[in-house]
GROMACS .gro file of C-alpha atoms in nm:
model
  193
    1UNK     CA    1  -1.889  -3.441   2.048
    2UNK     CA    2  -1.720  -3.717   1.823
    3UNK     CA    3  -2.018  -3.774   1.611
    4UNK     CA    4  -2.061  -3.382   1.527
    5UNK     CA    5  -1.679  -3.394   1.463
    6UNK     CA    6  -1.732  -3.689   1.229
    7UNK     CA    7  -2.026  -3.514   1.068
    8UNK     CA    8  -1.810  -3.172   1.019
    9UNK     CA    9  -1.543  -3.411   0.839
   10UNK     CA   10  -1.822  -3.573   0.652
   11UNK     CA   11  -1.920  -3.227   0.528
   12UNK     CA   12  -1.555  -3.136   0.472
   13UNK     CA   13  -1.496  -3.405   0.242
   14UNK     CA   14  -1.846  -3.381   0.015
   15UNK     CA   15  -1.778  -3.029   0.006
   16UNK     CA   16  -1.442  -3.082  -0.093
   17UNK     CA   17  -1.557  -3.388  -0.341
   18UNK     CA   18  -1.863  -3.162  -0.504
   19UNK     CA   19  -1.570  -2.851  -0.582
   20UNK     CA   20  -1.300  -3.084  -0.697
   21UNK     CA   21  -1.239  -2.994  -1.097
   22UNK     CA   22  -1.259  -3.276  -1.353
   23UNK     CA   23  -0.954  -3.459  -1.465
   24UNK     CA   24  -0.835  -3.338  -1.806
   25UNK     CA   25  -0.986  -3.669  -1.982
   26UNK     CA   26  -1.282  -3.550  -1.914
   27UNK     CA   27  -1.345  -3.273  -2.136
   28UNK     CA   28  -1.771  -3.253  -2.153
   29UNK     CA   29  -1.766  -3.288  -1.766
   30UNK     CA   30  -1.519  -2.940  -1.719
   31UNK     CA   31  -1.712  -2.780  -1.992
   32UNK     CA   32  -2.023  -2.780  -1.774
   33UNK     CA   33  -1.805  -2.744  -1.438
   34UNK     CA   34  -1.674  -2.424  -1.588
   35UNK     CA   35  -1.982  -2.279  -1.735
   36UNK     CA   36  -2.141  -2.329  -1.369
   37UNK     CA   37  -1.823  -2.225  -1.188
   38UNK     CA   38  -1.905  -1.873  -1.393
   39UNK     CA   39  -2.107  -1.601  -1.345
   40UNK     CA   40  -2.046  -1.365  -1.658
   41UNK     CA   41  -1.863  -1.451  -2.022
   42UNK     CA   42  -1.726  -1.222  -2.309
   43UNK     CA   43  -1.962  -1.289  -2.618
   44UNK     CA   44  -1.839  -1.222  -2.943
   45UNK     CA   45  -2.079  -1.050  -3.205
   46UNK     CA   46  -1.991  -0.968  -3.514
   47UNK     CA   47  -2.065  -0.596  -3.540
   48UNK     CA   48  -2.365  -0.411  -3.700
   49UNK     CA   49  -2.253  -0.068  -3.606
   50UNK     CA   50  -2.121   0.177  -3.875
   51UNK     CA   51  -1.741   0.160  -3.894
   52UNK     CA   52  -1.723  -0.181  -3.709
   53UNK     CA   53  -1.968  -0.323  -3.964
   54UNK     CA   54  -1.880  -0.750  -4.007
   55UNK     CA   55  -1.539  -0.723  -3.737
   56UNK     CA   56  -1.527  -0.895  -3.428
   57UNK     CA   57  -1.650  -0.742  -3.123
   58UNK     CA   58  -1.667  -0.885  -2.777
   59UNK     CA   59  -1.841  -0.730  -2.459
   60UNK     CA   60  -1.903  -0.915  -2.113
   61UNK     CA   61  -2.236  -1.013  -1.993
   62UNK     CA   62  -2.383  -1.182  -1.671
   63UNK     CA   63  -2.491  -1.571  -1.742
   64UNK     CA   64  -2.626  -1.841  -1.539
   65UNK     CA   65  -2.642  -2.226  -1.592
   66UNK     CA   66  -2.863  -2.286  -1.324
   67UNK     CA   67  -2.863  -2.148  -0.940
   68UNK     CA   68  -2.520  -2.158  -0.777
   69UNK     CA   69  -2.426  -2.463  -0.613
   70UNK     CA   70  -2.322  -2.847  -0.635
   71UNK     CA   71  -2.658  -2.972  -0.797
   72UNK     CA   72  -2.454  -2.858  -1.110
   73UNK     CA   73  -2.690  -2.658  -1.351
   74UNK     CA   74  -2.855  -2.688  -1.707
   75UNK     CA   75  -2.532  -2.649  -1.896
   76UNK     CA   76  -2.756  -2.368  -2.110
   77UNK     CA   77  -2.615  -2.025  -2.073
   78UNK     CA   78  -2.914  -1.812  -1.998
   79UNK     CA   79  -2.884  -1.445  -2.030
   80UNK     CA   80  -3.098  -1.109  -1.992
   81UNK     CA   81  -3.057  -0.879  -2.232
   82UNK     CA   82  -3.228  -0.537  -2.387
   83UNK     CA   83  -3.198  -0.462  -2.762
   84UNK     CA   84  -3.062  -0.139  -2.590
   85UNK     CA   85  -2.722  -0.293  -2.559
   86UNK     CA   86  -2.479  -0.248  -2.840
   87UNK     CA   87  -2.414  -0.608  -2.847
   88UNK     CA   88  -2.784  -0.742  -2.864
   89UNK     CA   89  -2.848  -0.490  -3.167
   90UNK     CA   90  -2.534  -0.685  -3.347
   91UNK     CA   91  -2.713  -1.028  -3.266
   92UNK     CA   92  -3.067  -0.861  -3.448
   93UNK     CA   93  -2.865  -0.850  -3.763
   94UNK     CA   94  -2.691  -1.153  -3.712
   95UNK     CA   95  -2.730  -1.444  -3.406
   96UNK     CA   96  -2.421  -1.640  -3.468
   97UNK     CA   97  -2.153  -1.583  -3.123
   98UNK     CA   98  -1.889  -1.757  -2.945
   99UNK     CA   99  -1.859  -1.714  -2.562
  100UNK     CA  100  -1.551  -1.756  -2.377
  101UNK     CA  101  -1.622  -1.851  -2.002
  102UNK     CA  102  -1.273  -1.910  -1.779
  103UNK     CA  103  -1.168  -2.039  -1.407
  104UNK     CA  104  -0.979  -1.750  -1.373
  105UNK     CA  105  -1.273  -1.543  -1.288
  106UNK     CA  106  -1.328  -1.789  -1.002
  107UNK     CA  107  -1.063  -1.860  -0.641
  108UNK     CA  108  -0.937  -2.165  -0.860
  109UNK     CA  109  -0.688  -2.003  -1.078
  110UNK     CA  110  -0.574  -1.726  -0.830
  111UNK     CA  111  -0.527  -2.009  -0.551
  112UNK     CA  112  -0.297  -2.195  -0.835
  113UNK     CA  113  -0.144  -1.936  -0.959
  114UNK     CA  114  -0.236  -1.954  -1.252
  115UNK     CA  115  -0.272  -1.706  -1.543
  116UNK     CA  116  -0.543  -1.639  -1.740
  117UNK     CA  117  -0.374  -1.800  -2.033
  118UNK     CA  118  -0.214  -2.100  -1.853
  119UNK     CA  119  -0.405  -2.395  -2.010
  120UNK     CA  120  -0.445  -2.549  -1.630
  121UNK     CA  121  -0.655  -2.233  -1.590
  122UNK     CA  122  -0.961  -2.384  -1.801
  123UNK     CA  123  -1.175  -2.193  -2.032
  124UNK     CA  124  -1.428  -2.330  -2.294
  125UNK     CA  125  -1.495  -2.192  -2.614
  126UNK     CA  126  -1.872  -2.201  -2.698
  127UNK     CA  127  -2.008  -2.124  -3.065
  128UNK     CA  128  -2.342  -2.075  -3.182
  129UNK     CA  129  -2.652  -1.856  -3.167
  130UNK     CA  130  -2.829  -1.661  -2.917
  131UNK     CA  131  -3.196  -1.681  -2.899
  132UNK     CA  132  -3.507  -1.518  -2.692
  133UNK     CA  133  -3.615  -1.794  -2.446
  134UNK     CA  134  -4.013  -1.894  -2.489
  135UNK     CA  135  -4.261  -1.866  -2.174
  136UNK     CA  136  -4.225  -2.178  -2.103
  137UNK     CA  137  -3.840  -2.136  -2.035
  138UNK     CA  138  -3.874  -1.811  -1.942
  139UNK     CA  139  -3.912  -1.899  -1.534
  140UNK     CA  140  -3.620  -2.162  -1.569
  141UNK     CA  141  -3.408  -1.850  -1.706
  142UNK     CA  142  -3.523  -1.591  -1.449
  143UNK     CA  143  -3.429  -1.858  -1.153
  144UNK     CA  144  -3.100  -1.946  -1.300
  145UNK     CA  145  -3.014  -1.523  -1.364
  146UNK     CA  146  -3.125  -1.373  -1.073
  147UNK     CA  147  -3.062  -1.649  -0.845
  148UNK     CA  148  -2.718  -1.508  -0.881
  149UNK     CA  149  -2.768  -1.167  -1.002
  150UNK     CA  150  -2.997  -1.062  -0.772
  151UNK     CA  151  -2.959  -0.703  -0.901
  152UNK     CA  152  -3.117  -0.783  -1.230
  153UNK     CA  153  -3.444  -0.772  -1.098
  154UNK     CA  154  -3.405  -0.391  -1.019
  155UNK     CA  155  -3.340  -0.326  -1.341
  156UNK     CA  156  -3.508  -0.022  -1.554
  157UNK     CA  157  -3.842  -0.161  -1.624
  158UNK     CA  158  -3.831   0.079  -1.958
  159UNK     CA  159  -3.520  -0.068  -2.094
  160UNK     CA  160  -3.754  -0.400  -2.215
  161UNK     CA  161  -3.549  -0.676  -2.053
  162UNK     CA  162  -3.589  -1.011  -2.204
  163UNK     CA  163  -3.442  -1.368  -2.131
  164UNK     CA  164  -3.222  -1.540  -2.406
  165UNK     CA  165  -3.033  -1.873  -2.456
  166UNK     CA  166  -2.709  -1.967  -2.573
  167UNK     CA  167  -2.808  -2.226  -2.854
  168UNK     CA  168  -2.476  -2.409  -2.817
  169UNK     CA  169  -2.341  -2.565  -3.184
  170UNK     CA  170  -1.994  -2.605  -3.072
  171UNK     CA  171  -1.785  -2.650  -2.801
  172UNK     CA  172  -1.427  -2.604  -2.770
  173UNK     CA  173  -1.189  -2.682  -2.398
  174UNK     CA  174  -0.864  -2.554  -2.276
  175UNK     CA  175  -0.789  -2.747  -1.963
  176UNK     CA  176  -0.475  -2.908  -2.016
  177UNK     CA  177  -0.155  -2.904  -2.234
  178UNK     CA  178  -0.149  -3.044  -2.583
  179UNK     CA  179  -0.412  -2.810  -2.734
  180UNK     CA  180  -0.816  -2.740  -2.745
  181UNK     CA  181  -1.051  -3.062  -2.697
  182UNK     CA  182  -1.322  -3.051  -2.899
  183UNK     CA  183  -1.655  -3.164  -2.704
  184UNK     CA  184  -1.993  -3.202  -2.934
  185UNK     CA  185  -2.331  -3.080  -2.756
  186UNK     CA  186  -2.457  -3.422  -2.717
  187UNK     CA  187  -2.130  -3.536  -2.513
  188UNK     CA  188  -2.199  -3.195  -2.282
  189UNK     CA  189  -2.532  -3.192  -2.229
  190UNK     CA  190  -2.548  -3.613  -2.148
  191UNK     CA  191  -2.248  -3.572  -1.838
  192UNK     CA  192  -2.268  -3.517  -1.531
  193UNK     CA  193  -2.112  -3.182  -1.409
   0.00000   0.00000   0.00000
């Protein structure tokens, strides 16, 4: 009886350890803790539509890093898209995005009480280009999506579903007081989450 109460504690505390968030000095590590923490992100296009034409426009999408748990993902936002979304048919015209992931869609923020705009309630600020995956990353993207979307997979067949990437150029984190860290891809995709 002790040892399987040791071995409950055990699991208590590398449970505990694995969901702990990084300290604020460590900016590239709570980028990818955030990205993996999420499950969807707004994405900023700049619009192609008539009237909108060249102004901001953000929607939400479903994203994945990498299956859900402590093993701490690819740091690539993979997404599946059709160009029947509104959004996608902005990105034909022109790639270039930013997506905003945040802890407050996750227990964290809510158990801190926290708003959505309180810096301790950590969001990161990713710019660059969205991109169809190739075959060879296509399995790697279908893992990481419906691994958590498990829904996806029923999707309409006719609405031509493909698997992107978020090329990531920049990175930008909100974690702590004193104003956004800037975090280069290199620094992100060389940590540990």
């Amino acid at each position: 009886m002790a040892r399987l109460l040791l071995l409950c504690a055990a699991s208590g505390l590398l449970l505990a350890a694995v969901s702990t968030i990084p300290p604020p000095e460590e900016a590239a590590r709570m980028a990818r803790y955030v990205l993996h923490s999420c499950d969807w992100g707004a994405l900023a296009t700049l619009s192609a539509q008539e009237g909108l034409r060249g102004r901001p426009f953000a929607n939400i999408f479903s994203l994945s890093d990498g299956p859900p748990g402590p093993c701490g993902g690819s740091g690539v936002p993979y997404l599946y898209l059709t160009d029947m979304e509104i959004s996608v048919q902005d990105l034909e015209v022109n790639s270039n995005a930013s997506l905003t992931v945040s802890l407050a869609q996750t227990p964290y923020c809510r158990k801190h009480r926290y708003d959505p705009q309180n810096p301790l309630c950590a969001h990161i600020i990713f710019v660059g280009s969205i991109v169809k995956v190739n075959d060879s990353e296509a399995g790697l993207a279908k893992k990481a999506l419906f691994s958590r979307h498990p829904e996806m997979e029923s999707w309409p067949k006719d609405h031509n579903w493909f698997f992107a990437k978020f090329n990531i150029t920049n990175i930008w984190v909100l974690d702590y007081f004193g104003g956004l860290k800037i975090v280069t891809p290199e620094e992100y995709y060389s940590v540990k989450p």
